[in-house]
CSV table of C-alpha atoms and ligand atoms in Angstrom, one decimal:
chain,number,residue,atom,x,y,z
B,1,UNK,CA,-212.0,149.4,40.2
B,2,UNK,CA,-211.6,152.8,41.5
B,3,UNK,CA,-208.6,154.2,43.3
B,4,UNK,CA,-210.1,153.9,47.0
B,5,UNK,CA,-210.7,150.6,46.2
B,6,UNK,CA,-207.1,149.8,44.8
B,7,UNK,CA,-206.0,151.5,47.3
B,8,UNK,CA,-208.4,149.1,49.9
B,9,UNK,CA,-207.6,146.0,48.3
B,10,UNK,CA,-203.9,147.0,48.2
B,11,UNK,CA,-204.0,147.5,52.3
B,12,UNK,CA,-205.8,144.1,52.2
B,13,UNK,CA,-203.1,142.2,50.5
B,14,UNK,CA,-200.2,143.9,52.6
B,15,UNK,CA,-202.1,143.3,55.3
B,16,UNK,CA,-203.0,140.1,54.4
B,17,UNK,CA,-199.3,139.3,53.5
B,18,UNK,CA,-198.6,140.6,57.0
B,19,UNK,CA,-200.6,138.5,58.5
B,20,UNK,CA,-199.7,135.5,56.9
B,21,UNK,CA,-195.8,136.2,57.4
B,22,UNK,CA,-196.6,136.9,61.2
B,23,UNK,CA,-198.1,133.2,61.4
B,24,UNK,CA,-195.4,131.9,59.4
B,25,UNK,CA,-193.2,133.2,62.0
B,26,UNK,CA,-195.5,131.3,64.6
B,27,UNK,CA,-195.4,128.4,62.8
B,28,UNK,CA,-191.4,128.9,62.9
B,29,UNK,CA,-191.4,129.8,66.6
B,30,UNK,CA,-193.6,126.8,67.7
B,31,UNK,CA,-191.9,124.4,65.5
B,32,UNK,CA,-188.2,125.7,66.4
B,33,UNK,CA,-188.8,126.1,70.2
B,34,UNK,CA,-189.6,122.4,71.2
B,35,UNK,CA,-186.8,121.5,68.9
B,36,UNK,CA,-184.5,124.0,69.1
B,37,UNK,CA,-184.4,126.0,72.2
B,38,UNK,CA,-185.1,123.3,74.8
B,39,UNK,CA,-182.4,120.9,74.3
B,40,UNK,CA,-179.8,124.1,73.7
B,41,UNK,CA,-181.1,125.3,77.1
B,42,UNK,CA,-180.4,122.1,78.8
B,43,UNK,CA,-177.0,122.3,76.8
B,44,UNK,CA,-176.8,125.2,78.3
B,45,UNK,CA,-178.1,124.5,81.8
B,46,UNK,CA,-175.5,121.8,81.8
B,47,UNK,CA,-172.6,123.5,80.8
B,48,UNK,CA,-172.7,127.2,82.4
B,49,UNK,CA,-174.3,126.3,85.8
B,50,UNK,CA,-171.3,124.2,86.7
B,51,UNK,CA,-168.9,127.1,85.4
B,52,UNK,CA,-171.2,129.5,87.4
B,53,UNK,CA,-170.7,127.7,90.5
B,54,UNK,CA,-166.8,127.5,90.2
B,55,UNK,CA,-166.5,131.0,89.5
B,56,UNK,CA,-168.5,132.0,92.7
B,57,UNK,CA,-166.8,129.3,94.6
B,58,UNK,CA,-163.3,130.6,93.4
B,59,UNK,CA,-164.4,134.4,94.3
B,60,UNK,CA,-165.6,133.0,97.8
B,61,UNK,CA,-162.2,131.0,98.6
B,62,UNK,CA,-160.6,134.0,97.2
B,63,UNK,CA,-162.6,136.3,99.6
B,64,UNK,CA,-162.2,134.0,102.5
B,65,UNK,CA,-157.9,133.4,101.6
B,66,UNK,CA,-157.6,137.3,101.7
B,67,UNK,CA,-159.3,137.5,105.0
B,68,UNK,CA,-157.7,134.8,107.1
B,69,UNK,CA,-154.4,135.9,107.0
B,70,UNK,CA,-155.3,139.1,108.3
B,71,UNK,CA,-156.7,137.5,111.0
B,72,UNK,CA,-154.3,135.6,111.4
B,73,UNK,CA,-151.5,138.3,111.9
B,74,UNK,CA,-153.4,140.1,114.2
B,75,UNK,CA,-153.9,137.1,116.2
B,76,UNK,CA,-150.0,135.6,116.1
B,77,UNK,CA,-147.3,137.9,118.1
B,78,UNK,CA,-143.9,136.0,117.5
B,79,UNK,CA,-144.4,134.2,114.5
B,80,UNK,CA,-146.1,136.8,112.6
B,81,UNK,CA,-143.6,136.3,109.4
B,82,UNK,CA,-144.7,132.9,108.8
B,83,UNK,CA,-147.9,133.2,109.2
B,84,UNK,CA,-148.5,135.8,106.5
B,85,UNK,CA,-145.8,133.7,104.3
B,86,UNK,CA,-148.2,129.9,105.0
B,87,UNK,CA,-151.4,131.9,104.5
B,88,UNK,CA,-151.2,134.3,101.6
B,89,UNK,CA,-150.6,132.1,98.9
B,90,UNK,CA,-153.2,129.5,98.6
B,91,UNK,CA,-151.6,127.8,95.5
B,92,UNK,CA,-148.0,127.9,96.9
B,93,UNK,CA,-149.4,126.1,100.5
B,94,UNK,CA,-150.7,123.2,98.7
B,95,UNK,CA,-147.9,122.8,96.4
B,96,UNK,CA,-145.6,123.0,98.9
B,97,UNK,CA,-147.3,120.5,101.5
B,98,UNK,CA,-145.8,117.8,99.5
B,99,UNK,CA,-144.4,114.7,101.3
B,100,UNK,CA,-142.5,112.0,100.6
B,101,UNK,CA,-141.9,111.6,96.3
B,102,UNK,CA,-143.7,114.5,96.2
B,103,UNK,CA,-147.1,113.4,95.4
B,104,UNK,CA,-148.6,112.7,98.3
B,105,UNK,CA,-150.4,115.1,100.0
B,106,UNK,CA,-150.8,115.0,104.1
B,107,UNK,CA,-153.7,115.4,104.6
B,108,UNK,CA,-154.9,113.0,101.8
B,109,UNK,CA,-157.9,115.0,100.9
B,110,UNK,CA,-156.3,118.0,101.4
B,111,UNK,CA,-158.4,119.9,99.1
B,112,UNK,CA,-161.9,118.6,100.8
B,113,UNK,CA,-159.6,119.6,104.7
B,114,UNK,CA,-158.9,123.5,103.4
B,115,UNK,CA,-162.5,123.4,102.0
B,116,UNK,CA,-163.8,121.9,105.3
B,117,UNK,CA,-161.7,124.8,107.3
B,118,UNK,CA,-163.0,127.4,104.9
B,119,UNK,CA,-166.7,126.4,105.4
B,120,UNK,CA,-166.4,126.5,108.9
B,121,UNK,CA,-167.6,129.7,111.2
B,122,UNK,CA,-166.0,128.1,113.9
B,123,UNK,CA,-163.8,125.7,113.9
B,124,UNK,CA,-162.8,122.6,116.3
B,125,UNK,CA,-159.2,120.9,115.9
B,126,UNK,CA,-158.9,118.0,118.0
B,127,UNK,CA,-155.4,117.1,118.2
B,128,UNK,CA,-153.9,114.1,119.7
B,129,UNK,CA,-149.8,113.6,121.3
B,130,UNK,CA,-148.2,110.9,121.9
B,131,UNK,CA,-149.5,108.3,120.0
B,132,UNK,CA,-149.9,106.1,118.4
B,133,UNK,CA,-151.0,104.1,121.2
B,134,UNK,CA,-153.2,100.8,122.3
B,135,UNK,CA,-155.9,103.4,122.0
B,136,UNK,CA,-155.8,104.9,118.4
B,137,UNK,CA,-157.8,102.5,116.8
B,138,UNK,CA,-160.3,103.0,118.7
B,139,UNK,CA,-160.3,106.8,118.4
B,140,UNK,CA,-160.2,106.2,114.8
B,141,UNK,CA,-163.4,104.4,114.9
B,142,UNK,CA,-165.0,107.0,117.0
B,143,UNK,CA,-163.6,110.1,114.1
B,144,UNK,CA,-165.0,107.5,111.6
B,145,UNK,CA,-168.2,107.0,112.9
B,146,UNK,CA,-168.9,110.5,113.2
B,147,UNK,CA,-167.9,111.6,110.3
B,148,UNK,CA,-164.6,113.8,111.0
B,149,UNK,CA,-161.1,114.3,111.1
B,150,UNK,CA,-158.0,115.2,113.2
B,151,UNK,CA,-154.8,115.5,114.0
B,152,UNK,CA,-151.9,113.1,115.5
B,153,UNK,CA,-148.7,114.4,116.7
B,154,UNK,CA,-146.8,111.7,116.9
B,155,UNK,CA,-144.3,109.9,118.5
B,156,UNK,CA,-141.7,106.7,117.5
B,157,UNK,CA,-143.1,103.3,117.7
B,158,UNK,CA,-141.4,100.1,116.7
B,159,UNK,CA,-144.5,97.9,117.4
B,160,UNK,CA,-145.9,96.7,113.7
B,161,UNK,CA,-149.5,96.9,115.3
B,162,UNK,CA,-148.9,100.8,116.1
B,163,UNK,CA,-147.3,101.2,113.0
B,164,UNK,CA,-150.4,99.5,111.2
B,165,UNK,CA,-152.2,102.3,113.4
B,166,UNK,CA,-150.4,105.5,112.1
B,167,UNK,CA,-151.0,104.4,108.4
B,168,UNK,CA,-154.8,103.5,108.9
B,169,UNK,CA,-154.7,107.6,110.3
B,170,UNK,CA,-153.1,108.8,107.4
B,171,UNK,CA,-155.1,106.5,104.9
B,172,UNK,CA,-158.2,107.4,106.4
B,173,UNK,CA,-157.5,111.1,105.6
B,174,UNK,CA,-156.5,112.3,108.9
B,175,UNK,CA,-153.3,114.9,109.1
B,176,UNK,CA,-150.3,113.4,110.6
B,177,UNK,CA,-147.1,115.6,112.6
B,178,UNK,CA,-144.7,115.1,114.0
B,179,UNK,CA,-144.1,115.3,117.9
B,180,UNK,CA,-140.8,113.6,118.9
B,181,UNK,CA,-139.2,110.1,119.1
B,182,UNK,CA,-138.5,109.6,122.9
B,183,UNK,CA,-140.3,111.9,124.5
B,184,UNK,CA,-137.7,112.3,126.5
B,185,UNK,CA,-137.2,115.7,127.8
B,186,UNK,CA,-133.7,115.4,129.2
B,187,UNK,CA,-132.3,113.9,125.8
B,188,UNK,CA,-134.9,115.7,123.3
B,189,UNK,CA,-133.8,119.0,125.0
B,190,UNK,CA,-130.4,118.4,125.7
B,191,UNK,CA,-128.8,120.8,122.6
B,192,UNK,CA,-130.2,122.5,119.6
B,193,UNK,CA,-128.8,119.5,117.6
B,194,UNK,CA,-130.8,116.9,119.7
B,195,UNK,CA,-134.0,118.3,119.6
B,196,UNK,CA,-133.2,118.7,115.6
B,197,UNK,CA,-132.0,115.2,115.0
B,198,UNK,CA,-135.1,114.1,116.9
B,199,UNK,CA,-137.3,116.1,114.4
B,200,UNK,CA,-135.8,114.9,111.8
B,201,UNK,CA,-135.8,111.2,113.1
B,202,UNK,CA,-139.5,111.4,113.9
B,203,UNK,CA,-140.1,112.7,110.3
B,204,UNK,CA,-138.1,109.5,109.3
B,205,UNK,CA,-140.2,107.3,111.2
B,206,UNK,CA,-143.5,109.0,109.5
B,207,UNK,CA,-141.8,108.6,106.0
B,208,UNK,CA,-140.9,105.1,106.4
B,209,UNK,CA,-143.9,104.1,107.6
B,210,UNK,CA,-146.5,106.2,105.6
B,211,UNK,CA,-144.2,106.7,102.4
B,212,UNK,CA,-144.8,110.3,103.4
B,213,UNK,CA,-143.7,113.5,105.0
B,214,UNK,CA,-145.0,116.4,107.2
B,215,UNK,CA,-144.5,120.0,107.7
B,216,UNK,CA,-146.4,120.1,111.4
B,217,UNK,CA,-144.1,120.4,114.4
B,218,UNK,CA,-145.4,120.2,118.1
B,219,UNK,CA,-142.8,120.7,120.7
B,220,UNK,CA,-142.9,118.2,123.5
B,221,UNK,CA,-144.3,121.0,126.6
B,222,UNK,CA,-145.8,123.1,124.2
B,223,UNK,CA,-143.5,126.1,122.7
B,224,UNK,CA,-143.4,127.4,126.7
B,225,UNK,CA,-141.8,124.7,127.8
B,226,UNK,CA,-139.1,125.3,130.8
B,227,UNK,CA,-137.2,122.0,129.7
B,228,UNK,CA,-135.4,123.8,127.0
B,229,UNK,CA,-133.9,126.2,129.5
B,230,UNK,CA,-133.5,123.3,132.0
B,231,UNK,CA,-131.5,121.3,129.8
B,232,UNK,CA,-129.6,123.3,127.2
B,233,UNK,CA,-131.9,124.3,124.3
B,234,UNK,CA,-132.7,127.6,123.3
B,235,UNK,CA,-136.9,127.3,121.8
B,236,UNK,CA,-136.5,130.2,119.9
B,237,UNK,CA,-133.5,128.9,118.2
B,238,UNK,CA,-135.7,125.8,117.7
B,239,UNK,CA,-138.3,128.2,116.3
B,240,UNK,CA,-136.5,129.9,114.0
B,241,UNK,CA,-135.3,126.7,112.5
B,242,UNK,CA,-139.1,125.5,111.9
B,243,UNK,CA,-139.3,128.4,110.0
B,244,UNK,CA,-136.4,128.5,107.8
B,245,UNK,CA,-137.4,124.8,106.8
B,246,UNK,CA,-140.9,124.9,106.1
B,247,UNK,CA,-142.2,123.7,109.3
B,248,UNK,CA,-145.2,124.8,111.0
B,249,UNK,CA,-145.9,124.6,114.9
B,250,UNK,CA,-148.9,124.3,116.5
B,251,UNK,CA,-149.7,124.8,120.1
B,252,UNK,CA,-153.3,124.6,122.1
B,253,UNK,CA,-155.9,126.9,123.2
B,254,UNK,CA,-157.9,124.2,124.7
B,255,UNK,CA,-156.6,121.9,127.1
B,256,UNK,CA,-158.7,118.7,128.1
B,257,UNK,CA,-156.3,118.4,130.8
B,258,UNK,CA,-155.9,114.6,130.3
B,259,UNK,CA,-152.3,115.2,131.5
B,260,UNK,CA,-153.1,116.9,134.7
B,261,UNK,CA,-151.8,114.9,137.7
B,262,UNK,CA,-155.4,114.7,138.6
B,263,UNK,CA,-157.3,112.3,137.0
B,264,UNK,CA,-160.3,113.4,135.5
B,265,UNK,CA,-163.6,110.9,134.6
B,266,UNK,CA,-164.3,110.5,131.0
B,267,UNK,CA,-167.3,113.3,132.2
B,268,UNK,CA,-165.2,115.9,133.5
B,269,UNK,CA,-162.5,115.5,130.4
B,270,UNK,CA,-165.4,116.0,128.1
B,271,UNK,CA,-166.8,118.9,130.0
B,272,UNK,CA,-162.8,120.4,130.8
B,273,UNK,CA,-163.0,120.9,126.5
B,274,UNK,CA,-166.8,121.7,126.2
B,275,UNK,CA,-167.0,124.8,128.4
B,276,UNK,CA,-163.5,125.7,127.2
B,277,UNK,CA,-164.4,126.0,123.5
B,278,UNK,CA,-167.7,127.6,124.2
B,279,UNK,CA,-167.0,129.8,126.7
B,280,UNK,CA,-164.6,131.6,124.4
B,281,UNK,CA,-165.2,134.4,121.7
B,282,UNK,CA,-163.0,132.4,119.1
B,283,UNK,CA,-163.5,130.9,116.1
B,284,UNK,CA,-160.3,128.7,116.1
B,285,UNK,CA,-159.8,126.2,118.8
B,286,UNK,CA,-157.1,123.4,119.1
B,287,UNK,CA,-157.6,120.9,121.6
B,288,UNK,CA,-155.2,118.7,123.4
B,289,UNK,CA,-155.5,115.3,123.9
B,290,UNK,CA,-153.4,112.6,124.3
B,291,UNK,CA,-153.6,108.7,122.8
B,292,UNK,CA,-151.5,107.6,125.6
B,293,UNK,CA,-152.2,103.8,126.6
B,294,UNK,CA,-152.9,105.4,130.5
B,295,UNK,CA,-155.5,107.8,128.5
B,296,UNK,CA,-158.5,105.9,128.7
B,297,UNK,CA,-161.3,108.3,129.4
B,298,UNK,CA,-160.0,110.4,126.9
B,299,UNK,CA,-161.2,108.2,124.4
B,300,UNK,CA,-164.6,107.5,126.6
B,301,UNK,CA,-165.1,111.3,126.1
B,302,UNK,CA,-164.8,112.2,122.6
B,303,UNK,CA,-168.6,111.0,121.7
B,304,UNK,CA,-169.7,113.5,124.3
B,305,UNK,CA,-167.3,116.0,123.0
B,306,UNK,CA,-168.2,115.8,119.4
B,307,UNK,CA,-172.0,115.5,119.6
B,308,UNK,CA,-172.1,118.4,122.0
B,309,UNK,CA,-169.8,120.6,119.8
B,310,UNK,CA,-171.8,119.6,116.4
B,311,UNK,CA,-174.7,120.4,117.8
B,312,UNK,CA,-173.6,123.7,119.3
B,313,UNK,CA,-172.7,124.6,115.3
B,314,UNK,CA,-168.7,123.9,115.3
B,315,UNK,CA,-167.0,122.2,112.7
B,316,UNK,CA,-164.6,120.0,113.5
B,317,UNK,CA,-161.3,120.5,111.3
B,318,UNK,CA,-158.0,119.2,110.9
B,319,UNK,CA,-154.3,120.9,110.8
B,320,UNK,CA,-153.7,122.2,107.4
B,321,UNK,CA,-151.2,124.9,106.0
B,322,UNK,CA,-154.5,127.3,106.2
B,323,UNK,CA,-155.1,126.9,110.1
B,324,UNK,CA,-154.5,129.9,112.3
B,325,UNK,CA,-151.4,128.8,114.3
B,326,UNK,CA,-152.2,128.6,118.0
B,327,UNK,CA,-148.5,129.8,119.4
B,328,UNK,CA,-147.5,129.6,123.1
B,329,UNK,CA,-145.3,132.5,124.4
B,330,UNK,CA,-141.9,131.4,124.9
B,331,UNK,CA,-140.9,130.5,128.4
B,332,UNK,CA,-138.8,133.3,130.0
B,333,UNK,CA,-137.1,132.0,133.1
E,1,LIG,ZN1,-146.4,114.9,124.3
C-alpha cells in the first residue's frame, strides 16, 4: 500500500468513524428525546408556567398597588393621611382587615374582592343603608343571580329574620359596615360620645350576629351632614376618631335618589344611577341605595342597573381597604 493510499484509507476510517459516531449520536438523540425530553418538558411545562404566571401577576398587583394610591391622594382633600396609610401597604391592609377572633376576613373572599377591584378599569360599588330590611333577601338574590357583590351599611335590627339576612350577606361574600343603630339623628348626633357609642354598638350588633367585625364607617347624612352642627357633634372630631381607630368612611358620588321626597318609578331610579355613572369621567363610583322596607323600586331597578352597567364595560365591586374613599366635604354652617 503506498502512502496516498494509507493516507486515503486512513481519511476513510476517520471518516468512516465520524460517521458512525454522528449516527450513534442520532441514535442517542432519537432514543433520548421521546423518552427523555418530553416528559421533562411537561415537567417543566407544569411546574414553571404556574410560577411564570404568579410572578407577572405579583409585578402587575405590584404595578397596579403603587398606582392607586397616587390616585387616590390626588383625588381625597381632607383625608389625604389615611388614604396613603390604607393604600400603600397591600400586605398590612389585609392583615389588618381582621374581624372578630381574628380570622375572619370581611369581605369573605377578600383576596378574589381586591383582585376583582384591581381587574377593573372602572369600577361600580353599589352600596346599600339602612338595612337590613324586608327587602334584602331579595336584593341578595338579584347580586346572586348576576353574579356580583356589594356593600351594606347597616343598621340594628332585633328581628331573627333580619338578623338571618345580614349573615346570609356576609356568608355570601358580600362586605358588611357599619351605619348606625337608631338612625336617629337627634340621639346619634347628640355628643361626640353618642355618635361613638352608637359606632361601637352597631359594630356589636355585626359581631354578635356575624362572629365578625368591620372597619367601614358611613355617617348617617353622609360626612356633610348639618345634623352634627344641629345637635352637638363636631364631624371632624368624629373623623378624626375613624382615623385614629382604623376605620374607614365612605361616602357617594352617585346618588339614586331613592331618598328624595319625590318618589321616583323603579325606571327613573335605574336611569337617576345609569346616566350618573356614565356621564362622568371616573373610574370609581359609589352608589347610594337604600334596603329600606318603603324602598321598593329600588330593588325593581337593580336588574336594569346592573345589565346596563355590565354591558357598558363596568365592573361592579365591593368596599375593600383598596377602594378610593368617596369623602363628602364637611358641612360648614
Ligand atoms: Zn341611612
Amino acid at each position: 500500500m503506498s502512502y496516498k493510499n494509507k493516507r486515503g484509507s486512513a481519511i476513510r476510517a476517520i471518516a468512516g468513524a465520524a460517521i458512525a459516531l454522528a449516527a450513534l449520536i442520532a441514535v442517542i438523540a432519537v432514543i433520548g428525546d421521546p423518552a427523555g425530553r418530553s416528559p421533562r418538558t411537561a415537567n417543566s411545562g407544569a411546574g414553571t408556567q404556574p410560577t411564570t404566571q404568579s410572578v407577572a401577576t405579583e409585578a402587575t398587583k405590584e404595578t397596579e398597588s403603587t398606582q392607586k394610591p397616587t390616585e387616590s391622594e390626588t383625588t381625597t382633600t381632607a383625608e389625604t393621611t389615611t388614604t396613603v396609610e390604607t393604600t400603600t401597604s397591600e400586605t398590612t391592609t389585609a392583615e389588618t382587615t381582621v374581624a372578630g377572633d381574628g380570622k375572619a376576613m370581611n369581605p369573605k373572599n377578600y383576596e378574589e374582592a381586591i383582585d376583582t377591584e384591581r381587574e377593573a378599569s372602572k369600577r361600580v360599588y353599589l352600596t346599600f343603608d339602612d338595612g337590613p330590611s324586608v327587602h334584602t333577601n331579595e336584593i341578595l338574590d338579584i347580586l346572586k343571580k348576576y353574579g356580583i357583590k356589594a356593600t351594606f351599611f347597616n343598621i340594628g335590627v332585633t328581628n331573627e329574620e333580619l338578623k338571618a339576612a345580614e349573615k346570609r350577606a356576609y356568608d355570601e361574600g358580600h362586605t358588611l359596615a357599619i351605619h348606625t343603630i337608631t338612625h336617629d339623628y337627634e340621639q346619634l348626633y347628640s355628643s361626640f360620645d353618642a355618635w361613638k357609642a352608637d359606632v361601637l354598638g352597631e359594630q356589636e350588633n355585626i359581631k354578635s350576629n356575624t362572629g365578625i367585625t368591620t372597619k367601614y364607617y358611613r355617617f348617617p347624612g353622609g360626612t356633610s351632614n348639618s345634623k352634627g352642627a344641629k345637635y352637638g357633634t363636631d364631624i371632624s372630631q368624629c373623623v378624626n376618631w375613624l382615623d385614629e381607630n382604623g376605620y374607614l368612611f365612605f361616602d357617594w358620588n352617585v346618588d339614586s335618589r331613592d331618598a328624595d321626597g319625590k318618589t321616583y318609578t323603579a325606571d327613573q331610579l335605574a336611569n337617576n344611577v345609569i346616566e350618573s355613572v356614565t356621564g362622568s369621567e371616573g373610574e370609581d363610583f359609589i352608589v347610594l341605595m337604600h334596603d329600606a322596607k318603603p324602598k321598593t323600586t329600588t330593588v325593581q331597578a337593580l336588574p336594569k342597573v346592573i345589565e346596563t352597567l355590565k354591558s357598558e364595560g363596568y365592573t361592579f365591586c365591593q368596599i375593600t381597604d383598596n377602594t378610593k374613599q368617596i369623602h363628602h366635604h364637611l358641612y360648614e354652617g
